[in-house]
PDB file of C-alpha atoms in Angstrom:
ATOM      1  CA  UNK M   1       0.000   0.000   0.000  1.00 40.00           C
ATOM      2  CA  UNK M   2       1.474   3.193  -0.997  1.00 40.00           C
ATOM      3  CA  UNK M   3       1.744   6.583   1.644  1.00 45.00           C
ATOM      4  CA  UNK M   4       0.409   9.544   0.190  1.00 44.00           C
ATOM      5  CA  UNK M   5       1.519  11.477   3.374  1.00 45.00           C
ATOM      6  CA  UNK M   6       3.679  14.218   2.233  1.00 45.00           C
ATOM      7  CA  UNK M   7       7.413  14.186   3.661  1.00 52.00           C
ATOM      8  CA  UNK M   8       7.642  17.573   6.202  1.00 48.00           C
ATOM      9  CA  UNK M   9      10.019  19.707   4.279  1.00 50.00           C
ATOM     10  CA  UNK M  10      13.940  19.599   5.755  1.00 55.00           C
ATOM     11  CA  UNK M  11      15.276  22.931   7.440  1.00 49.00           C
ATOM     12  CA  UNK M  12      17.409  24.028   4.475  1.00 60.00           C
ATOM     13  CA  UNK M  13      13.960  23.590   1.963  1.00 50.00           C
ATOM     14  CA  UNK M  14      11.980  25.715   4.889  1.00 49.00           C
ATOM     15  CA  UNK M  15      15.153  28.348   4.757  1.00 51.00           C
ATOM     16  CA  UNK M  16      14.929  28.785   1.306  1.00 51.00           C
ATOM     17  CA  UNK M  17      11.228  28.733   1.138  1.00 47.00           C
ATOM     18  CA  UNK M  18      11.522  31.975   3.268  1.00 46.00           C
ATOM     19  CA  UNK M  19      13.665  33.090   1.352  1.00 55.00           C
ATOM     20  CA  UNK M  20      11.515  33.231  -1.404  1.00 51.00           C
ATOM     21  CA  UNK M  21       8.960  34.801   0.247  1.00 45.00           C
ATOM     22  CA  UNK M  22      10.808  37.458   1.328  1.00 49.00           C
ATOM     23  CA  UNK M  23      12.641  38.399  -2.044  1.00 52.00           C
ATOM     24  CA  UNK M  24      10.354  37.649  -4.937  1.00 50.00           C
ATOM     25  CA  UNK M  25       6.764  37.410  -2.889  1.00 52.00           C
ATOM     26  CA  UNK M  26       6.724  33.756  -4.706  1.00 58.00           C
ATOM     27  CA  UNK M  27       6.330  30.382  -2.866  1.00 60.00           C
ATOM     28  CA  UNK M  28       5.559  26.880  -4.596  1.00 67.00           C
ATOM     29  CA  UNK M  29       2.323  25.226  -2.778  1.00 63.00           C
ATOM     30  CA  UNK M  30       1.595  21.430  -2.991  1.00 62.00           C
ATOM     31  CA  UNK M  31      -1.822  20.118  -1.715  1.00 56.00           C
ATOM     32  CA  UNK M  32      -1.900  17.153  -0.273  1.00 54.00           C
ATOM     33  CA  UNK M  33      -5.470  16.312  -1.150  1.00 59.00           C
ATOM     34  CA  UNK M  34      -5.518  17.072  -4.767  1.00 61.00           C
ATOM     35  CA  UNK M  35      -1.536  16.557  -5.624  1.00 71.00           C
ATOM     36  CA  UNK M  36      -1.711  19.808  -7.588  1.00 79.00           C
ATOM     37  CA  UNK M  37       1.257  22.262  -7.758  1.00 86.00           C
ATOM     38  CA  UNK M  38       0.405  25.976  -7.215  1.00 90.00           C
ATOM     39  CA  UNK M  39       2.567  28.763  -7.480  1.00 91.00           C
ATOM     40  CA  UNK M  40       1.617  31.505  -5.390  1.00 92.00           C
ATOM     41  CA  UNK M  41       2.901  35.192  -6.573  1.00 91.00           C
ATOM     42  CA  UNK M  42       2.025  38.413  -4.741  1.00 92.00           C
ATOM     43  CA  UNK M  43       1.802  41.840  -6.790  1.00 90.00           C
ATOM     44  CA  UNK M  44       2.669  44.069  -4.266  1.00 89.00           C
ATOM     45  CA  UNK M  45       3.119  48.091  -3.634  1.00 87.00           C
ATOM     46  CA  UNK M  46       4.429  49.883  -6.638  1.00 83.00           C
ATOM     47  CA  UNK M  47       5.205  47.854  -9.754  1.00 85.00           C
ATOM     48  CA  UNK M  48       8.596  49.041 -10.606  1.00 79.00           C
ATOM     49  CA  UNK M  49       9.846  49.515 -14.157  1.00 73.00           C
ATOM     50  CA  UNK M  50      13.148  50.232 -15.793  1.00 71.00           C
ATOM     51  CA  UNK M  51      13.543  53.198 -12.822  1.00 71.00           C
ATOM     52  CA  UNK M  52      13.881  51.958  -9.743  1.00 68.00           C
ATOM     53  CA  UNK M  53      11.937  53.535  -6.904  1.00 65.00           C
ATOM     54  CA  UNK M  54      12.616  54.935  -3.313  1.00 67.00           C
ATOM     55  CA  UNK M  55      14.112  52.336  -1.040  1.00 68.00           C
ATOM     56  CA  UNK M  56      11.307  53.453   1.458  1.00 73.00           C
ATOM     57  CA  UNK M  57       8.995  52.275  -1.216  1.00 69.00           C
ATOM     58  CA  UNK M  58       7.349  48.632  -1.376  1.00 74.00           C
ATOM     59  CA  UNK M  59       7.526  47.558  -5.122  1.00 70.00           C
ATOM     60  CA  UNK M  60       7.296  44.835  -7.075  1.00 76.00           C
ATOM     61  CA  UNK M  61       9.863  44.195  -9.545  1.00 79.00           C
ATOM     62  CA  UNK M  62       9.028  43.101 -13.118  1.00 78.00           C
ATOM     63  CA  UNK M  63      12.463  41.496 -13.596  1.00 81.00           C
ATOM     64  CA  UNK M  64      11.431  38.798 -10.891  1.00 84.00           C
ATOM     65  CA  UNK M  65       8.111  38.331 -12.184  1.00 87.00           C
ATOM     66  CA  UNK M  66       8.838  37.780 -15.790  1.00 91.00           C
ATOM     67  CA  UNK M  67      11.252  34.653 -15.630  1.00 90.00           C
ATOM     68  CA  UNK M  68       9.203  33.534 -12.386  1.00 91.00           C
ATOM     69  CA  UNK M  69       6.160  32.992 -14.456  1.00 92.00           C
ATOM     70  CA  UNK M  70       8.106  31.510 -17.521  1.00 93.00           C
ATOM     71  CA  UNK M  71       9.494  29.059 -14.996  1.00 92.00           C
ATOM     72  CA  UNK M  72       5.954  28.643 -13.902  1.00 92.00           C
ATOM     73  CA  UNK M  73       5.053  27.522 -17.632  1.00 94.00           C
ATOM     74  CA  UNK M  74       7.506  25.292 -17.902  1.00 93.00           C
ATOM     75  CA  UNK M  75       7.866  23.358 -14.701  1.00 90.00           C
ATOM     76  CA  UNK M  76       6.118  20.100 -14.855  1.00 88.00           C
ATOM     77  CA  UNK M  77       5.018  20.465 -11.044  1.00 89.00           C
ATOM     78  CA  UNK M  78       3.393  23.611 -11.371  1.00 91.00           C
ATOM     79  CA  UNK M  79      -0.264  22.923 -12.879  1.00 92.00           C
ATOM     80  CA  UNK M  80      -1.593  26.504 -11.401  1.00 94.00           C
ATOM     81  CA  UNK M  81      -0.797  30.083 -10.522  1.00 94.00           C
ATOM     82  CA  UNK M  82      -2.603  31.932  -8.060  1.00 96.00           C
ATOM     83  CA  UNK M  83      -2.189  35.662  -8.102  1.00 95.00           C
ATOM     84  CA  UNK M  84      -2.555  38.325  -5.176  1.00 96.00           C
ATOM     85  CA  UNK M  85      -2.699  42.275  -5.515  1.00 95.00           C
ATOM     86  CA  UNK M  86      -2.505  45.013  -3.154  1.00 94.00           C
ATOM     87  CA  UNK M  87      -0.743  47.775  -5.635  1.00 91.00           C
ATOM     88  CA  UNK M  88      -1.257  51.283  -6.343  1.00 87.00           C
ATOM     89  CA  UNK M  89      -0.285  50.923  -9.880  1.00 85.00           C
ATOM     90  CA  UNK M  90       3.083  52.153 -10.992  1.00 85.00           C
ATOM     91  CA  UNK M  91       4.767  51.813 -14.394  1.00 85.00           C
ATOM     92  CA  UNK M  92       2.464  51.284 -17.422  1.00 87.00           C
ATOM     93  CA  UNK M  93       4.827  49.839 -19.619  1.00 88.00           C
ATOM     94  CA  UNK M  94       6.152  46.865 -16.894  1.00 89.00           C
ATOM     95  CA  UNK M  95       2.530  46.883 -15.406  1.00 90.00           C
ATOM     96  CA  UNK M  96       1.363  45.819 -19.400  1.00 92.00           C
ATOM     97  CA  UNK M  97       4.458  43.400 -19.613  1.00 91.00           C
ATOM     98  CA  UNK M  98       3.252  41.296 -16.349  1.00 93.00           C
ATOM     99  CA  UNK M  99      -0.315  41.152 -17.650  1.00 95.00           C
ATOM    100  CA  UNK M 100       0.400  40.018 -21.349  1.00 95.00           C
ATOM    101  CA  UNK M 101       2.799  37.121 -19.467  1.00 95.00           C
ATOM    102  CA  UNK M 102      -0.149  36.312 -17.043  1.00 96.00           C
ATOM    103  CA  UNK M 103      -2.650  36.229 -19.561  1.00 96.00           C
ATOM    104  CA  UNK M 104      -0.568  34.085 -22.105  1.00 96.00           C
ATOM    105  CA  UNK M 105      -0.150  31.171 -19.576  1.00 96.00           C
ATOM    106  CA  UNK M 106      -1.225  28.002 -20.977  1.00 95.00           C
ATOM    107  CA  UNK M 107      -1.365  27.285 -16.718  1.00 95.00           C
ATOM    108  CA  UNK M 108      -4.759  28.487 -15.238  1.00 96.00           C
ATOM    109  CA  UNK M 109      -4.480  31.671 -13.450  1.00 97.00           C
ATOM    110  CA  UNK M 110      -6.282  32.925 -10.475  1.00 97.00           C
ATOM    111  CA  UNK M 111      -6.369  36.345  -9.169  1.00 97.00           C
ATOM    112  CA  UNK M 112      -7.394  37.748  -5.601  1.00 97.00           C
ATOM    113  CA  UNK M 113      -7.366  41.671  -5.087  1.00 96.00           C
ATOM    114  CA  UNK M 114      -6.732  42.277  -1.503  1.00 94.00           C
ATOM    115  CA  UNK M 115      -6.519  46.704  -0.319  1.00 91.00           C
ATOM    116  CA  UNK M 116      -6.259  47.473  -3.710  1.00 91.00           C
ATOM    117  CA  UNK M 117      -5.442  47.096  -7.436  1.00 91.00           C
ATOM    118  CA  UNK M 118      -5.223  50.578  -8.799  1.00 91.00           C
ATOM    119  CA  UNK M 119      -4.438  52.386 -11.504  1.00 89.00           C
ATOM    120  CA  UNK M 120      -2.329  49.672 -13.831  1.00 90.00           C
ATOM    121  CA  UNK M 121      -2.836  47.552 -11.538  1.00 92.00           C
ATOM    122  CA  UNK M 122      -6.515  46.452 -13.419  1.00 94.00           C
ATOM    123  CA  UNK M 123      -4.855  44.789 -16.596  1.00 94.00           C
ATOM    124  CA  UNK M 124      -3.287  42.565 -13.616  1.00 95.00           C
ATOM    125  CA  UNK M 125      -6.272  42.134 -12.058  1.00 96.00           C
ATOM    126  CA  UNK M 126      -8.339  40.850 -15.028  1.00 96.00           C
ATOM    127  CA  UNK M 127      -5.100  39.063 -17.061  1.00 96.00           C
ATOM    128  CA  UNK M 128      -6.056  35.874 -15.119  1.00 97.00           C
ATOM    129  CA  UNK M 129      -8.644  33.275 -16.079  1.00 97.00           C
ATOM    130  CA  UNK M 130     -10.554  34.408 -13.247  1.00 97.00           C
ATOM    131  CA  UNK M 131     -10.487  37.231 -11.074  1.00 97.00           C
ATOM    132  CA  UNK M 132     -11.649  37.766  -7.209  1.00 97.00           C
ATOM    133  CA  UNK M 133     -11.973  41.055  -5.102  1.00 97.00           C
ATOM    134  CA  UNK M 134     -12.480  40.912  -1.603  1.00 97.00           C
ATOM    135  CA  UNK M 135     -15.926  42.730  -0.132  1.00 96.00           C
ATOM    136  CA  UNK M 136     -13.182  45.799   1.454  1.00 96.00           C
ATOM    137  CA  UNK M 137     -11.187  45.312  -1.752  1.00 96.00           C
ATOM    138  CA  UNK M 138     -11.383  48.901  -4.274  1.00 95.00           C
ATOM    139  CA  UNK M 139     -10.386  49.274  -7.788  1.00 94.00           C
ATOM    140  CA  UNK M 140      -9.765  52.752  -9.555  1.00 91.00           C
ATOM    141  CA  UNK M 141      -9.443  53.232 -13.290  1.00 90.00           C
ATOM    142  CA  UNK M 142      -8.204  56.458 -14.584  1.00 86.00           C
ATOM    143  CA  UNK M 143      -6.726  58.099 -17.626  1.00 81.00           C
ATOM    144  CA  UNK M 144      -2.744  57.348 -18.448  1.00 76.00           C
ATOM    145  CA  UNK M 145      -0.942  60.661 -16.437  1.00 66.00           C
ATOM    146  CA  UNK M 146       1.983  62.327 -17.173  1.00 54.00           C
ATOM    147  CA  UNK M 147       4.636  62.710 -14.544  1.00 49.00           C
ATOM    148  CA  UNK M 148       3.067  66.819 -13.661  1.00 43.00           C
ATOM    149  CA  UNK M 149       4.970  68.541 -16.103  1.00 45.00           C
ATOM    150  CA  UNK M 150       2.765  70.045 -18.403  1.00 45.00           C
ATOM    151  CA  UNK M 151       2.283  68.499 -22.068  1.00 48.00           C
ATOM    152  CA  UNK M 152       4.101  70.989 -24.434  1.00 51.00           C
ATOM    153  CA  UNK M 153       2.987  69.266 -28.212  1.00 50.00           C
ATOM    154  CA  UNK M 154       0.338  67.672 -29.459  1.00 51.00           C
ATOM    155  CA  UNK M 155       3.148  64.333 -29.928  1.00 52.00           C
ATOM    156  CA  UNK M 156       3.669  63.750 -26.315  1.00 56.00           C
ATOM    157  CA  UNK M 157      -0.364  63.795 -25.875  1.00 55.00           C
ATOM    158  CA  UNK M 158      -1.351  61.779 -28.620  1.00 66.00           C
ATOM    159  CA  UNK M 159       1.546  59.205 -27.053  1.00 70.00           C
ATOM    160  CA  UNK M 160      -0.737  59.050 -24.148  1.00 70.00           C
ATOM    161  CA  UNK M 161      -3.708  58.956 -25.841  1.00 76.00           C
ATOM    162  CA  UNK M 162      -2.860  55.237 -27.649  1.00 81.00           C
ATOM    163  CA  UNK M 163      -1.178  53.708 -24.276  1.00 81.00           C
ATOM    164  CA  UNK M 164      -4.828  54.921 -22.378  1.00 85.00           C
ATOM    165  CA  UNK M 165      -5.965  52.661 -25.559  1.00 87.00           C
ATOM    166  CA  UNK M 166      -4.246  50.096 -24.977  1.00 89.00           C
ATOM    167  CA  UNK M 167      -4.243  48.924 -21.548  1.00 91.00           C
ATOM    168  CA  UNK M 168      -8.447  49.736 -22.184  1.00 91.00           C
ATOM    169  CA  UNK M 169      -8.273  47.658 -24.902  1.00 93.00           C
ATOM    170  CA  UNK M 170      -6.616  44.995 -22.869  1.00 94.00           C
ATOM    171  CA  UNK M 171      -9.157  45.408 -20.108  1.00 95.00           C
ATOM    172  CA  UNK M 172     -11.855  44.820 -22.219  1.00 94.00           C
ATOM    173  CA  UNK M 173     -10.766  41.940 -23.982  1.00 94.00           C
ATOM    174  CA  UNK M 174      -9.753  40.253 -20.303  1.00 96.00           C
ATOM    175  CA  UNK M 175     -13.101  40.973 -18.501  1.00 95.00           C
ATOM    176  CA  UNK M 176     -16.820  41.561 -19.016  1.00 96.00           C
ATOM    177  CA  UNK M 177     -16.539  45.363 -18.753  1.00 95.00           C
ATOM    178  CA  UNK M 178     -17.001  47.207 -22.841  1.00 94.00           C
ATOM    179  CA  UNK M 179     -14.155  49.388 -23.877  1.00 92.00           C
ATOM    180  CA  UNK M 180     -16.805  52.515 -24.066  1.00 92.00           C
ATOM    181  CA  UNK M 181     -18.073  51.913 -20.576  1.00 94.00           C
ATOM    182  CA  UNK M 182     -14.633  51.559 -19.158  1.00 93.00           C
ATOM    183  CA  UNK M 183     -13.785  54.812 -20.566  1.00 90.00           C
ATOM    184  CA  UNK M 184     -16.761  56.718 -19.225  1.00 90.00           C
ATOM    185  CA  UNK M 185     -15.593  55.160 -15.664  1.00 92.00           C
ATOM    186  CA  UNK M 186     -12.026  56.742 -16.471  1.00 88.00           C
ATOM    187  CA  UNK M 187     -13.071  60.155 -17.417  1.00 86.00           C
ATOM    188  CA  UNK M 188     -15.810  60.669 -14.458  1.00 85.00           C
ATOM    189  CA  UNK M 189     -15.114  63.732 -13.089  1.00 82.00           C
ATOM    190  CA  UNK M 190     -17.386  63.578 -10.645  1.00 82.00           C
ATOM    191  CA  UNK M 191     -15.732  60.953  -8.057  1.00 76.00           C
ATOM    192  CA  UNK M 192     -12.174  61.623  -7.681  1.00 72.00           C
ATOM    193  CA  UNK M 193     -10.854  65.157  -5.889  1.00 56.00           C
ATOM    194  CA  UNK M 194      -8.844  66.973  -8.123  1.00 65.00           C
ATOM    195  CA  UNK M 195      -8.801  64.494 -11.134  1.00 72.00           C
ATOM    196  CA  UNK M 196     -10.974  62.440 -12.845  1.00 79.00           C
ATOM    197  CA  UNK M 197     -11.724  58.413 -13.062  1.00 85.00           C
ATOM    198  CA  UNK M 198     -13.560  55.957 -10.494  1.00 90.00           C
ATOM    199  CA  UNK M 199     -12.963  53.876  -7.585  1.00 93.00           C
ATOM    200  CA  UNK M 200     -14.486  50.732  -7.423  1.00 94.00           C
ATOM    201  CA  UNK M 201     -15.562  48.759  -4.335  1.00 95.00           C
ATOM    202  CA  UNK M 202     -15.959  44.708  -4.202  1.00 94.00           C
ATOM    203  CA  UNK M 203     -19.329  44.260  -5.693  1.00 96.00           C
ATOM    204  CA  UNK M 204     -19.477  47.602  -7.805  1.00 96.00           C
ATOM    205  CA  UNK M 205     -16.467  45.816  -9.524  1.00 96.00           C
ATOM    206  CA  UNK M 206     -18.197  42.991 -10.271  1.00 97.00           C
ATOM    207  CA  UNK M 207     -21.849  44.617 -11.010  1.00 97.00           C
ATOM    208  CA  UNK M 208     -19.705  46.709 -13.674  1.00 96.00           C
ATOM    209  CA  UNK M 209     -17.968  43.460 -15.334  1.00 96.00           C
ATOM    210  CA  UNK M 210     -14.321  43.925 -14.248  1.00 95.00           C
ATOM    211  CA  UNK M 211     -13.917  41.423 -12.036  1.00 97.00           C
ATOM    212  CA  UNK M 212     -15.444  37.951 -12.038  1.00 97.00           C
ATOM    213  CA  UNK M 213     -16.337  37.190  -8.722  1.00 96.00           C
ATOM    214  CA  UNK M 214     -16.146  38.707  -4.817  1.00 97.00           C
ATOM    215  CA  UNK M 215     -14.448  36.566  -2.582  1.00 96.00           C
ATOM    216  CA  UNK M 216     -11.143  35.349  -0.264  1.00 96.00           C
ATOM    217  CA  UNK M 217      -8.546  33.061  -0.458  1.00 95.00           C
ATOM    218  CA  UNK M 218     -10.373  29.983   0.191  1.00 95.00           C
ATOM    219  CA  UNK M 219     -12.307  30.635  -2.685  1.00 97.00           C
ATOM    220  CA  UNK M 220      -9.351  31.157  -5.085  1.00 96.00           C
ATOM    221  CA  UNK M 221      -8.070  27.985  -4.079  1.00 94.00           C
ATOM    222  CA  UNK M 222     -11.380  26.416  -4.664  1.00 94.00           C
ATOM    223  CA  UNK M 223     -11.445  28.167  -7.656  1.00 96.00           C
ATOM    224  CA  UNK M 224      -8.357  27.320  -9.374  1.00 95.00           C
ATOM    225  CA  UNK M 225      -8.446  23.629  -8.170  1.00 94.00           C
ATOM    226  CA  UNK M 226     -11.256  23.660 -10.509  1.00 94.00           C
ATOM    227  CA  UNK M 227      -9.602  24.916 -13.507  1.00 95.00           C
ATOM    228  CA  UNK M 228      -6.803  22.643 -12.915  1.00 93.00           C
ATOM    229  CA  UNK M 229      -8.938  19.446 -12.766  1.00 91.00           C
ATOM    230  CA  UNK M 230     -10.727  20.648 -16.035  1.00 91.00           C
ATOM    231  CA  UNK M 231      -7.587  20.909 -17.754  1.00 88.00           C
ATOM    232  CA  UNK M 232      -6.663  17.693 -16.386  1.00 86.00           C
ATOM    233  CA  UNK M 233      -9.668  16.271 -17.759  1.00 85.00           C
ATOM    234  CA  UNK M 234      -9.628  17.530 -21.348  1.00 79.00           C
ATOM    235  CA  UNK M 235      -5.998  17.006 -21.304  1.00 81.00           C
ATOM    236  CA  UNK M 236      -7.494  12.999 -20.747  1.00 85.00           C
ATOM    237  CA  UNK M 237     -10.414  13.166 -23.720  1.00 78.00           C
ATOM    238  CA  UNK M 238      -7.812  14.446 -26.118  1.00 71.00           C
TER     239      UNK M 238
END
């Protein structure tokens, strides 16, 4: 008779498990139950781009996440990814980068917004197969913004005007929210002090189509056990 217990990890695979966690924000999960491997990543503070930001500043690095989740695709062991967000947004152009990886994963993807997930922080939100909130959980989509200096030629706004485009674009193709009612919720002047867009609690994200579902962790998991027995399955039929 064979033992399905799991072995209890040695002290050197705990050490380095922590240290993980506290570098990348990544740890490898194994149930026990199911025998399915999850990665867990965590999308947290600022997502940094090719500038790096204040060393008082939490950030998430896109140079970690990138090979992380092409590791992820090609590791036998690693059948799902579950994703959790707490960011104010950051860089557009590494925010864009970590969401076309996400949502190009043949692995199925879970996400879980816990605080936050502002700003470009919604193409991550929405990249994954399916996407949670949590009831306290907000969302705020606004127009692409310039650094504060003011915008000289027409160039340099028209510049902004096609990245806006595309990361609505990707929105809309990634979730149930249209592209025209995603950009009336980013030009509402009528929310935001001193700017325009919307913030979005748990349920108004999901009432307006850009998130799938509100719930917690426990539901992720249950979530993306699903998706990973389905693509068990149909890997089976073919």
């Amino acid at each position: 008779m064979m033992d399905n217990k799991k072995e209890t990890p040695s002290k050197e695979e705990r050490q380095k498990e922590n240290e993980e966690i506290r570098e990348m924000g990544t740890v490898e999960i194994e149930d026990g139950k199911t025998g399915h491997g999850i990665q867990l990543l965590t999308i947290i503070g600022e997502i940094e781009g090719h500038e790096a930001v204040s060393g008082n500043t939490k950030a998430t690095k896109y140079e970690h996440l990138l090979p992380r989740l092409a590791q992820a695709e090609e590791d036998e062991n690693t059948e799902g990814i579950l994703i959790l967000l707490n960011t104010l947004g950051g860089d557009v152009e590494a925010g864009l980068a970590i969401a076309e990886m996400i949502a190009s994963l043949s692995k199925p993807t879970v996400s879980l917004v816990l605080g936050g997930s502002h700003s470009i922080g919604g193409p991550l939100a929405v990249s994954a197969d399916y996407s949670f909130i949590v009831p306290t959980g907000t969302m705020i989509v606004h127009p692409v913004r310039s650094t504060g200096m003011f915008i000289g030629v027409i160039q340099s706004y028209r510049n902004m005007e096609k990245t806006q485009d595309r990361i609505a674009k990707f929105i809309a193709s990634h979730s149930k929210i249209s592209q025209e009612r995603l950009l009336e919720l980013m030009l509402d002047s009528t929310q935001l002090v001193k700017d325009v867009g919307t913030m979005l609690e748990g349920e108004e994200a999901v009432k307006e189509g850009l998130i799938d579902e509100v719930g917690g962790i426990s539901q992720a998991f249950k979530k993306l056990h699903e998706l990973i027995d389905r693509q068990r399955e149909d890997r089976i039929k073919k």
